[in-house]
Short mmCIF file of C-alpha atoms in Angstrom, two decimals:
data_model
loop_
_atom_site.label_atom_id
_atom_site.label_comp_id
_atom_site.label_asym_id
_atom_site.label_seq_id
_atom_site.Cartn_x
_atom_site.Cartn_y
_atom_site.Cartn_z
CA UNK Y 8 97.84 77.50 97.95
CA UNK Y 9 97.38 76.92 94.48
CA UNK Y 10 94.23 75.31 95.14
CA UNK Y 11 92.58 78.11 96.51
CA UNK Y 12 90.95 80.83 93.49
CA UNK Y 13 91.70 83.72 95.46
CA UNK Y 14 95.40 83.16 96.20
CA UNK Y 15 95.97 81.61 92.94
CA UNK Y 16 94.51 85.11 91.18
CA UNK Y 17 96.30 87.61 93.88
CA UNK Y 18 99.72 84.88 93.11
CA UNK Y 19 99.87 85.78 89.10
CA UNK Y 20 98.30 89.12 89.77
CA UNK Y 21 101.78 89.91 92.39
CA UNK Y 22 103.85 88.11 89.86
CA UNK Y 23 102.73 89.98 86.77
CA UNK Y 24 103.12 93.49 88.22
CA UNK Y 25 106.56 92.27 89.62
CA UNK Y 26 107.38 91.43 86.17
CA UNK Y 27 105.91 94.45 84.48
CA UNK Y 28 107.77 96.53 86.87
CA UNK Y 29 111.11 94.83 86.85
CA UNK Y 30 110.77 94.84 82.80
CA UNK Y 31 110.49 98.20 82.69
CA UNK Y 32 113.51 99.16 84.86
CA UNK Y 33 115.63 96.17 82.91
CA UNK Y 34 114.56 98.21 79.82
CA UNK Y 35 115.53 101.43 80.92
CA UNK Y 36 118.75 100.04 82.63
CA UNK Y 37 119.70 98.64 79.09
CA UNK Y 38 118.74 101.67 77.37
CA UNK Y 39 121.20 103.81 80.18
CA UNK Y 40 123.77 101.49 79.57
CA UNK Y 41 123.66 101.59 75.83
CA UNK Y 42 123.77 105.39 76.03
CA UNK Y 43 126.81 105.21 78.90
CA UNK Y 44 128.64 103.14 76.02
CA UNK Y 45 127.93 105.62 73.26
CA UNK Y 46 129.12 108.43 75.01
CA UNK Y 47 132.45 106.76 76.42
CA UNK Y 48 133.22 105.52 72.79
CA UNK Y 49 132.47 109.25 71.12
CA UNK Y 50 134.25 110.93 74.14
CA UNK Y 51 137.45 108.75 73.62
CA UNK Y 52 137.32 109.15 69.80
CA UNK Y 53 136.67 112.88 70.47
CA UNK Y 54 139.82 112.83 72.28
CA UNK Y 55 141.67 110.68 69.72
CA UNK Y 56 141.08 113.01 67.04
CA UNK Y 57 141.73 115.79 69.11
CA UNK Y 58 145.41 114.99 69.54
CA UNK Y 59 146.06 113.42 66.26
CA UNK Y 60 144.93 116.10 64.36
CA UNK Y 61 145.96 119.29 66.83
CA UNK Y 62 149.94 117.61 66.20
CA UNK Y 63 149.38 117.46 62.25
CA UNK Y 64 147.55 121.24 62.15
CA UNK Y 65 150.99 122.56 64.40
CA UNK Y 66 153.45 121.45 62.15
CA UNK Y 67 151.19 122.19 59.06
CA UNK Y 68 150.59 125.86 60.04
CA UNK Y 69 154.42 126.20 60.51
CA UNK Y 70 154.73 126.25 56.92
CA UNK Y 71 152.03 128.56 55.79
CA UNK Y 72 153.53 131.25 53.67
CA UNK Y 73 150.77 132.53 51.40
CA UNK Y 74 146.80 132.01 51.35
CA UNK Y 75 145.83 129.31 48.93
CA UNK Y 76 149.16 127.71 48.69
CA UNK Y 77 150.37 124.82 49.84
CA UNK Y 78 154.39 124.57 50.16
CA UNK Y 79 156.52 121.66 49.43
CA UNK Y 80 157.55 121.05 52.98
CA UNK Y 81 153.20 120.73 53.74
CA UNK Y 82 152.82 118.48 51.38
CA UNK Y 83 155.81 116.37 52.64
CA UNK Y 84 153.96 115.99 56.10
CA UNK Y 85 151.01 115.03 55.14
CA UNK Y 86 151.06 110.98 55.05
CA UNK Y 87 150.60 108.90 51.53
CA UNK Y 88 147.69 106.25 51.53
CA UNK Y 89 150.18 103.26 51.27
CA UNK Y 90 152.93 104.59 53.96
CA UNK Y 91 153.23 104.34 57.75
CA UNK Y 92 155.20 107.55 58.90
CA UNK Y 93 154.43 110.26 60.89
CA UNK Y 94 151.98 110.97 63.01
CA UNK Y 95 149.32 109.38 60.85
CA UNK Y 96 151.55 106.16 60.67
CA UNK Y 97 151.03 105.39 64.05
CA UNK Y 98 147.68 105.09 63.75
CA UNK Y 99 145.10 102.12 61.65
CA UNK Y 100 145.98 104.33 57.91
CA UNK Y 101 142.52 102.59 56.61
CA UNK Y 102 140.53 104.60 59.25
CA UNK Y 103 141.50 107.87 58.79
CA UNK Y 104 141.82 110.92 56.25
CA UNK Y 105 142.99 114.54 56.41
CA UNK Y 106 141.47 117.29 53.74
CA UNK Y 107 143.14 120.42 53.23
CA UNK Y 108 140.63 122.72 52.07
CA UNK Y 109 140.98 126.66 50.83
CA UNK Y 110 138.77 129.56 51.77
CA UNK Y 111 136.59 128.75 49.41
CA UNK Y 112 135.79 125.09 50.48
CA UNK Y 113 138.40 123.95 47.75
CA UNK Y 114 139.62 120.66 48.11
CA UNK Y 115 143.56 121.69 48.01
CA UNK Y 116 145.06 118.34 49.49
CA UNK Y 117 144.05 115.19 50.80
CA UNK Y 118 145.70 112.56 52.66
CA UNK Y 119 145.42 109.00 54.20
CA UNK Y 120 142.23 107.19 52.00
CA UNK Y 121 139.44 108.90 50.25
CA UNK Y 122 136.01 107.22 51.02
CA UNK Y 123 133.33 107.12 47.88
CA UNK Y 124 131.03 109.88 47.50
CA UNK Y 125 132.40 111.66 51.03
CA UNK Y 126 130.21 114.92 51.06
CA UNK Y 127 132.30 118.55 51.80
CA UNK Y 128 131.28 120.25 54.80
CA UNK Y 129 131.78 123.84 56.85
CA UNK Y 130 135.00 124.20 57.73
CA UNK Y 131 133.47 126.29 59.94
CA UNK Y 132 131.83 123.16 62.44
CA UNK Y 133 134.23 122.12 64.74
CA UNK Y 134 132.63 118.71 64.80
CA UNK Y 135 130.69 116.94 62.08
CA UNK Y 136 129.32 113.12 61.27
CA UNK Y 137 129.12 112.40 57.98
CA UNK Y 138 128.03 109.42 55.62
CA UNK Y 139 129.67 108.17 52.38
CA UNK Y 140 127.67 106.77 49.47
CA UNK Y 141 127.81 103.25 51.08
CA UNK Y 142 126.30 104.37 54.14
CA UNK Y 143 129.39 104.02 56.12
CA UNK Y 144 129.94 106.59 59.06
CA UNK Y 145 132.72 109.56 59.46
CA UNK Y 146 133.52 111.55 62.56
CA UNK Y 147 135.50 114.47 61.53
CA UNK Y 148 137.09 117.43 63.27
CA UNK Y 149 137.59 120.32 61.50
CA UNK Y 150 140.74 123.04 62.49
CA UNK Y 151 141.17 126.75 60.68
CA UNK Y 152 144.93 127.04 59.05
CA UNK Y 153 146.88 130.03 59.40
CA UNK Y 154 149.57 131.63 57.50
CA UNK Y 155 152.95 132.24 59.38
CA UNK Y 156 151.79 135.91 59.18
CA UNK Y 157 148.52 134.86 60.56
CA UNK Y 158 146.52 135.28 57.43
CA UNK Y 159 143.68 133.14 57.10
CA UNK Y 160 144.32 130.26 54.56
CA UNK Y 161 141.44 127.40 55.19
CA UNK Y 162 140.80 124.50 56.76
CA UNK Y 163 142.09 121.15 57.67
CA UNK Y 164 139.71 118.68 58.46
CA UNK Y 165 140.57 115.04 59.61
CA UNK Y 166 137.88 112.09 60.02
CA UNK Y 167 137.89 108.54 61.19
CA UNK Y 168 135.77 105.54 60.49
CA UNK Y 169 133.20 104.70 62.88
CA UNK Y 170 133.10 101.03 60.79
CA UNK Y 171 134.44 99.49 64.19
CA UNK Y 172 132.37 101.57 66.38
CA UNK Y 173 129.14 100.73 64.77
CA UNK Y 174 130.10 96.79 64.55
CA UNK Y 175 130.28 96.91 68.03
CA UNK Y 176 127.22 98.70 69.15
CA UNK Y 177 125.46 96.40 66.86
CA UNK Y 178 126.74 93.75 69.04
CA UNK Y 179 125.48 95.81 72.11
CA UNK Y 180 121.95 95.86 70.39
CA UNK Y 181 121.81 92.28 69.75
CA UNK Y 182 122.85 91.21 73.27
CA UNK Y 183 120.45 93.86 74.64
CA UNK Y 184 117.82 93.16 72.09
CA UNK Y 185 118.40 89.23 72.80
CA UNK Y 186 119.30 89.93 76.69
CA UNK Y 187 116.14 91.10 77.81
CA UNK Y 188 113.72 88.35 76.92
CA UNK Y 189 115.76 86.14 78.41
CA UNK Y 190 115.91 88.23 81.37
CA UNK Y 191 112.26 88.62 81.43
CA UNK Y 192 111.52 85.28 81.76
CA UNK Y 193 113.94 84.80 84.41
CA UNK Y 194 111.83 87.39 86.17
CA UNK Y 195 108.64 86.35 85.51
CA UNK Y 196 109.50 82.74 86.77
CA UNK Y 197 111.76 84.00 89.90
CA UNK Y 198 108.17 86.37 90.67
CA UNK Y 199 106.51 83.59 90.18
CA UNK Y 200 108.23 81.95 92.93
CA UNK Y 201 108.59 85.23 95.01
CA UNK Y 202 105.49 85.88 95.26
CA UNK Y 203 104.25 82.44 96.50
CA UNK Y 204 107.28 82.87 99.15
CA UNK Y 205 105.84 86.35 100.20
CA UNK Y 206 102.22 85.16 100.12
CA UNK Y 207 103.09 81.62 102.03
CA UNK Y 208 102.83 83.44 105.96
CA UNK Y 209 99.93 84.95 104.76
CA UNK Y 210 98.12 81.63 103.85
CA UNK Y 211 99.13 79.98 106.55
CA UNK Y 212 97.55 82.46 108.32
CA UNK Y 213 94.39 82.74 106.37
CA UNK Y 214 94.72 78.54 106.83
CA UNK Y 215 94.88 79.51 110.45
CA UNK Y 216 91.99 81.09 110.69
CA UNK Y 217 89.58 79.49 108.32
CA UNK Y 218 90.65 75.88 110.80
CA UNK Y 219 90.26 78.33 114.10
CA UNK Y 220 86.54 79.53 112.29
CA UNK Y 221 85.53 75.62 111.45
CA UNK Y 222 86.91 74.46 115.41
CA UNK Y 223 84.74 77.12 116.95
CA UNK Y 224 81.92 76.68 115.31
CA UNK Y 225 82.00 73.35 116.05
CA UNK Y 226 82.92 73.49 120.23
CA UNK Y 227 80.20 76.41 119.93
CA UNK Y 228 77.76 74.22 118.21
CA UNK Y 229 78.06 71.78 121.13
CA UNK Y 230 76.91 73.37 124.43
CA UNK Y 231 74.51 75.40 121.95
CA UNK Y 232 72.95 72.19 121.19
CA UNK Y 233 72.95 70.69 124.29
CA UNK Y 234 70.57 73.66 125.60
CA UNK Y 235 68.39 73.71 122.52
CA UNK Y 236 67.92 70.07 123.26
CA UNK Y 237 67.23 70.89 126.77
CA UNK Y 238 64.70 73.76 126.15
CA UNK Y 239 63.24 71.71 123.25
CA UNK Y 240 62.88 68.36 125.98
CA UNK Y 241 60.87 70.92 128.50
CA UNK Y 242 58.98 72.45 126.23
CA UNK Y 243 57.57 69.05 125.21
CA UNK Y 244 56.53 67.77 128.65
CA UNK Y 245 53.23 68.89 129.76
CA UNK Y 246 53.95 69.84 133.26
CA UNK Y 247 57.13 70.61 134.72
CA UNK Y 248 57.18 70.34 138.71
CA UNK Y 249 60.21 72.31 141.15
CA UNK Y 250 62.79 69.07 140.44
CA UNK Y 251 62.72 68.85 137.35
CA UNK Y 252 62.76 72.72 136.05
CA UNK Y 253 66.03 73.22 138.88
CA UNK Y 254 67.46 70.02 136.84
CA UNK Y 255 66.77 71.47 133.39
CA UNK Y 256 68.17 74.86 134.87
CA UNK Y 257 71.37 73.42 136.31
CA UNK Y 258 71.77 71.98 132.20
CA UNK Y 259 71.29 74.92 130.78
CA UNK Y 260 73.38 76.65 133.39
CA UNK Y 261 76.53 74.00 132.75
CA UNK Y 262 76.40 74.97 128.71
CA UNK Y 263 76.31 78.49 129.56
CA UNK Y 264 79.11 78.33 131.84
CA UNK Y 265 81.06 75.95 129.17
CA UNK Y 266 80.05 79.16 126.46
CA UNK Y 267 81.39 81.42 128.95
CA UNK Y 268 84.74 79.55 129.55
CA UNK Y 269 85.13 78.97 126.03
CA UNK Y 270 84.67 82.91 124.67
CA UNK Y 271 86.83 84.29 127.62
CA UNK Y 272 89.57 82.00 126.73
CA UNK Y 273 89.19 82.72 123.34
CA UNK Y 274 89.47 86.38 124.32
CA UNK Y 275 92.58 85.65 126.54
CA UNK Y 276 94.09 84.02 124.02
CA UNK Y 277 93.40 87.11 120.97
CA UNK Y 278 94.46 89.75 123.66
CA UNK Y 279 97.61 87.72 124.66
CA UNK Y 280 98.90 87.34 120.31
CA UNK Y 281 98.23 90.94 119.59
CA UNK Y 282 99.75 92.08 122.66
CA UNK Y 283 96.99 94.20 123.69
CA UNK Y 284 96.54 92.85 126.96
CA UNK Y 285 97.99 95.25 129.69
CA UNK Y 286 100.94 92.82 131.72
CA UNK Y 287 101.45 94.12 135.68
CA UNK Y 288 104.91 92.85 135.59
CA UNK Y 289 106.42 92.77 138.94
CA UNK Y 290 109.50 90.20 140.89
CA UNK Y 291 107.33 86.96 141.30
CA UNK Y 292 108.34 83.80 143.30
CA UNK Y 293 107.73 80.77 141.33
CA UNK Y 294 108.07 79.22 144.66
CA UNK Y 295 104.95 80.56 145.72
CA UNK Y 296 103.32 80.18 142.41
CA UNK Y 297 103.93 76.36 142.33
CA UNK Y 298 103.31 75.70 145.79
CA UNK Y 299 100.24 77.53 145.78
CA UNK Y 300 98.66 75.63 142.60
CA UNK Y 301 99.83 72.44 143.61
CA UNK Y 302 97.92 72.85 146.95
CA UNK Y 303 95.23 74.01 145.12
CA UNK Y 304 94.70 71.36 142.50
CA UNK Y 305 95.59 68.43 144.76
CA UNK Y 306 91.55 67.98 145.37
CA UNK Y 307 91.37 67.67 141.83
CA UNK Y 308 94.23 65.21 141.38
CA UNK Y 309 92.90 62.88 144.38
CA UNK Y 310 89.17 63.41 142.73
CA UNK Y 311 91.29 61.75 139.43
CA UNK Y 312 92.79 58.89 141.48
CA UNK Y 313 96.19 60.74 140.43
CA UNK Y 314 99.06 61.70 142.30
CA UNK Y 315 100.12 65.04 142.42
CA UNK Y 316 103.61 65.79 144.13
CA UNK Y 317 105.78 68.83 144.19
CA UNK Y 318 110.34 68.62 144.21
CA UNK Y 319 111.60 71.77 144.36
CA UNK Y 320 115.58 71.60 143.41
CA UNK Y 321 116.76 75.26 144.55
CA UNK Y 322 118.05 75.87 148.10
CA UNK Y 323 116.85 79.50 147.20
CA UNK Y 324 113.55 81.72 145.53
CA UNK Y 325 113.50 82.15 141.93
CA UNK Y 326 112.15 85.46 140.82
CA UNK Y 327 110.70 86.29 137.54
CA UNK Y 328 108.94 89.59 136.09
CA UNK Y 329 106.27 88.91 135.28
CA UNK Y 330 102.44 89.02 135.57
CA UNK Y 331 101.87 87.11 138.46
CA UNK Y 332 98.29 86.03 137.23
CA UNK Y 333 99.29 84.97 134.01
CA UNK Y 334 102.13 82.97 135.34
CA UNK Y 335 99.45 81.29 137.50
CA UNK Y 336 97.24 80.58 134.34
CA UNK Y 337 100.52 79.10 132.74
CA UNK Y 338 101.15 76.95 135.45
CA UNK Y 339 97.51 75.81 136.13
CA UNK Y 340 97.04 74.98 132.35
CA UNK Y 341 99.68 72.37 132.33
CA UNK Y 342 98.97 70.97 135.54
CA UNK Y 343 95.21 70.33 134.92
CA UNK Y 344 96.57 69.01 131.74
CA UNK Y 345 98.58 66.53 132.79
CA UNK Y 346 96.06 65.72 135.23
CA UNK Y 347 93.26 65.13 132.49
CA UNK Y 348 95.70 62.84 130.38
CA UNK Y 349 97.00 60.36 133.17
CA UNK Y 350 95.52 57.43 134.12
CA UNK Y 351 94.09 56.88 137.80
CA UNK Y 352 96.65 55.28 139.76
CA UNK Y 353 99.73 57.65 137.99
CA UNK Y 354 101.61 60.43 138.64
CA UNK Y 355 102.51 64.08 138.50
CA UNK Y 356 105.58 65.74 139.26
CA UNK Y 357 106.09 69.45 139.80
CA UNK Y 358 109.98 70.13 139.50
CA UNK Y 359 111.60 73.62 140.19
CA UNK Y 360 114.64 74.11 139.05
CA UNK Y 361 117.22 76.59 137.45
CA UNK Y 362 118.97 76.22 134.44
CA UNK Y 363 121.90 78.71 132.38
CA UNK Y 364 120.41 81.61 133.22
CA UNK Y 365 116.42 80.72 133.44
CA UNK Y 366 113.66 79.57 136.21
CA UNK Y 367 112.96 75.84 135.14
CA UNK Y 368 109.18 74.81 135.49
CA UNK Y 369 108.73 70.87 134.29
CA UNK Y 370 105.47 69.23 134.60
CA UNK Y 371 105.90 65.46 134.14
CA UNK Y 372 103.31 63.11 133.95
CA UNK Y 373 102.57 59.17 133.60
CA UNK Y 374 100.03 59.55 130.92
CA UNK Y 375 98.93 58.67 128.11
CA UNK Y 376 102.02 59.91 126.06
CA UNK Y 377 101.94 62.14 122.45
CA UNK Y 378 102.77 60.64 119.43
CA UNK Y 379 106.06 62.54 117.74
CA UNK Y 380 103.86 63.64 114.54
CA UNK Y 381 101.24 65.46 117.17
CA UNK Y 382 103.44 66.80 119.55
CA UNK Y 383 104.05 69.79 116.82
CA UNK Y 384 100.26 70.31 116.85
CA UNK Y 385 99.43 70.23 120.46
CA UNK Y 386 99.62 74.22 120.95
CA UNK Y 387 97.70 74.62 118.06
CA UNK Y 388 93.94 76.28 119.22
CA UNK Y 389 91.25 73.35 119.63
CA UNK Y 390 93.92 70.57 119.08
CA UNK Y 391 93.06 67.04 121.12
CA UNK Y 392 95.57 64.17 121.42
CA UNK Y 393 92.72 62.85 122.90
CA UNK Y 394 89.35 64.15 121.69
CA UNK Y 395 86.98 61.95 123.78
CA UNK Y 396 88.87 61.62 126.67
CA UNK Y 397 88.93 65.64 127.29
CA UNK Y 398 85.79 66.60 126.25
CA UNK Y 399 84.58 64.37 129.22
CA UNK Y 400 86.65 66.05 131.62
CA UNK Y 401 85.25 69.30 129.81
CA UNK Y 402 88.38 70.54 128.17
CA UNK Y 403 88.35 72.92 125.22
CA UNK Y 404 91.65 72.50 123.73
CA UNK Y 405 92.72 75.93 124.36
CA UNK Y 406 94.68 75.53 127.41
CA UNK Y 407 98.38 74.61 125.60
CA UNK Y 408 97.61 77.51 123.17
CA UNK Y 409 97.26 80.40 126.13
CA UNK Y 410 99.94 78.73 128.10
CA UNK Y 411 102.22 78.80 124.71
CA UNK Y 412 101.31 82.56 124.20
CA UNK Y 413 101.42 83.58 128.20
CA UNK Y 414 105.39 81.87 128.08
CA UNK Y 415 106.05 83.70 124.68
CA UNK Y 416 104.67 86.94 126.15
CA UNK Y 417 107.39 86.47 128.88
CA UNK Y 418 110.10 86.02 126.88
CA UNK Y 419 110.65 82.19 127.66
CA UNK Y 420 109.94 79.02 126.07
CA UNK Y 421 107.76 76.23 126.43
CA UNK Y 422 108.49 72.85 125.57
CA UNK Y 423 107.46 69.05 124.84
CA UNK Y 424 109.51 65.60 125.44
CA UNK Y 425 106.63 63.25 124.83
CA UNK Y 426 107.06 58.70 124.69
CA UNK Y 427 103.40 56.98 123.51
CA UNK Y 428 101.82 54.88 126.20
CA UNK Y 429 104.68 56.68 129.35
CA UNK Y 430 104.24 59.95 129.80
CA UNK Y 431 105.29 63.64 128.69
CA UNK Y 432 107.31 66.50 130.29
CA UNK Y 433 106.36 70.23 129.77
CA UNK Y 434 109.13 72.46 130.14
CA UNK Y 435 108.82 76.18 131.04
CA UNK Y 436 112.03 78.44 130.79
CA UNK Y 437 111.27 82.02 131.98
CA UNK Y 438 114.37 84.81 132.81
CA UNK Y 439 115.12 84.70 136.54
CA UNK Y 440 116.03 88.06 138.26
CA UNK Y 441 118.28 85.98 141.54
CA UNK Y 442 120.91 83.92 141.74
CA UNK Y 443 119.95 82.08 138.40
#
């Protein structure tokens, strides 16, 4: 496939969009997911706070007596920067502070450690993120104090580092940052290799059909130039009497037939793969089918110095659905078949039989034998075990190929047991309707 410009080019063109398409949703699936870690982190610190700081405002406010002041038994809650009790204590001490700030936006009292250069804000936002001198990120939560008399007397605000919480979505940022290279080249070589998997049916076909272009040209070319030859012949003599222009008709009218033949089994054979041939299915006796054809091609088997016999193995009728003229194209294909590829003085065996369910049709011959590399090629359109030999007895090398697609259009099977230089045995496996 590689070998061939066009595939190559539609290959990397299906690969690149693949990978520009699964970057893109990698990218925004990182991008969610940073965001989903974010907001889990903020919403669990939110909460944090929250309760640390609602406990410590409660048992603050309890001892409010006057606007502006701040009474012993305050100042004993709050928590020094080198000791571990209360609330606070509980706690990592480095990461957090409490302010207690005045009306006015005085600093009154502060508690736990006091980052450098940590800006005063509003007591009046609930929420605020701040920066020290260094850089260094604060979430804080600010709660209005009341007096016991429920005078207004400021503001307690309490903040934590977000030190930790920034290490770690720096870590995020790396692996993402890091993480989708590497991803991307995993999906460009996995499209890669996609896309030759999706396009492989498709060359195979397009193989199919450039091999089924090159065959027919070439079995067309043949009766075409057999009558051009012809024509060409009586165009050169100078006088043509009855004999000889019946003769030169009777040539031309063998290639036409052969051109005939050849396009209406090519037809058949289109019609019969895109199922666009109407089937009159109806109960058929093989019986009758095999008997019939066997009678009728025995002229041709004597006229071949072959022998053509028939064993039926059934006490009773086996009935198919089926298209009764189809299944009589089927049959007819393998028996001239055989009869083509044996020897004079061999033999050909019609066997009817039943078998788990299915009609059994084998057609075994004496022949020539198929080599086990070919016998996977033999339904193939224009394919010859033996080239010479059947274009002598005028064969096309479509006959396996519309007997392969009648069986499949059936629902059955057709198959091949094949020894060089002894023989072969078609088998045809179609569902019965009685006593199968």
């Amino acid at each position: 496939m590689n070998q061939n410009k066009l595939f190559s080019q539609t290959r990397w063109r299906l690969a690149s969009w693949y990978a520009v398409v699964m970057g893109f949703i990698l990218s925004l699936c990182g991008l969610g997911l940073y965001q989903a870690i974010v907001h889990a982190h903020l919403q669990t610190l939110d909460r944090e706070l929250e309760a640390v700081a609602g406990t410590l405002h409660d048992s603050i406010e309890n001892t409010l007596k006057q606007p502006g002041r701040l009474e012993a038994t305050a100042q004993q809650l709050l928590p020094e920067r080198t000791e571990k009790r209360h609330i606070l204590g509980a706690i990592h001490q480095g990461d957090y502070y409490v302010r207690l700030l005045d009306r006015s936006g005085r600093v009154v009292a502060m508690a736990g450690f006091a980052p450098d250069g940590l800006p005063l804000t509003s007591g009046k936002e609930t929420w605020a993120t701040i920066k020290d001198v260094q850089g260094n990120r604060y979430h804080q939560i600010s709660l209005t104090l009341h007096t016991r008399n429920n005078f207004s007397w400021g503001y307690m605000q309490m903040g934590r580092s977000l030190k930790d919480l920034d290490n770690y979505l720096a870590n995020v940022k790396l692996i993402l940052i890091f993480g989708l290279p590497i991803a991307m080249i995993l999906v460009g070589v996995s499209s890669w290799w996609l896309a030759g998997l999706a396009m492989q049916p498709i060359y195979q076909s397009y193989r199919q059909i450039e091999q089924f272009t090159a065959d027919a040209a070439h079995e067309l070319r043949t009766p075409l130039a057999a009558t051009q030859a012809t024509v060409e012949s009586a165009l050169g003599l100078p006088h043509l009497d009855e004999k000889e222009t019946r003769d030169i008709l009777r040539t031309i009218e063998r290639q036409n037939q052969r051109l005939i033949q050849l396009v209406a089994d090519l037809l058949l054979l289109a019609r019969l793969e895109r199922k666009a041939m109407p089937m009159r299915l109806k109960p058929c006796c093989l019986n009758d089918v095999v008997s019939d054809l066997v009678e009728e091609l025995e002229v041709l088997a004597l006229s071949a110095k072959v022998r053509l016999k028939n064993e039926v193995r059934v006490p009773y009728p086996l009935e198919v659905v089926g298209d009764e003229e189809q299944l009589y194209r089927l049959v007819s294909n393998l028996i001239v078949n055989a009869i083509q590829y044996t020897p004079a003085g061999g033999q050909i065996t019609m066997i009817l039989d039943r078998s788990n369910g299915h009609a059994l049709i084998e057609v075994q011959d004496t022949g020539i034998g198929i080599a086990p590399s070919e016998q996977k090629r033999i339904f193939d359109r224009f394919y010859r075990v033996n080239s010479d030999r059947s274009r002598t007895t005028g064969g096309s090398g479509l006959g396996l190929a519309i007997a392969s697609a009648i069986v499949q259009a059936h629902g059955g099977s057709l198959t091949v047991q094949s020894e060089l230089g002894k023989g072969s045995t078609f088998a045809i496996r179609l569902p019965c309707i009685s006593k199968c």
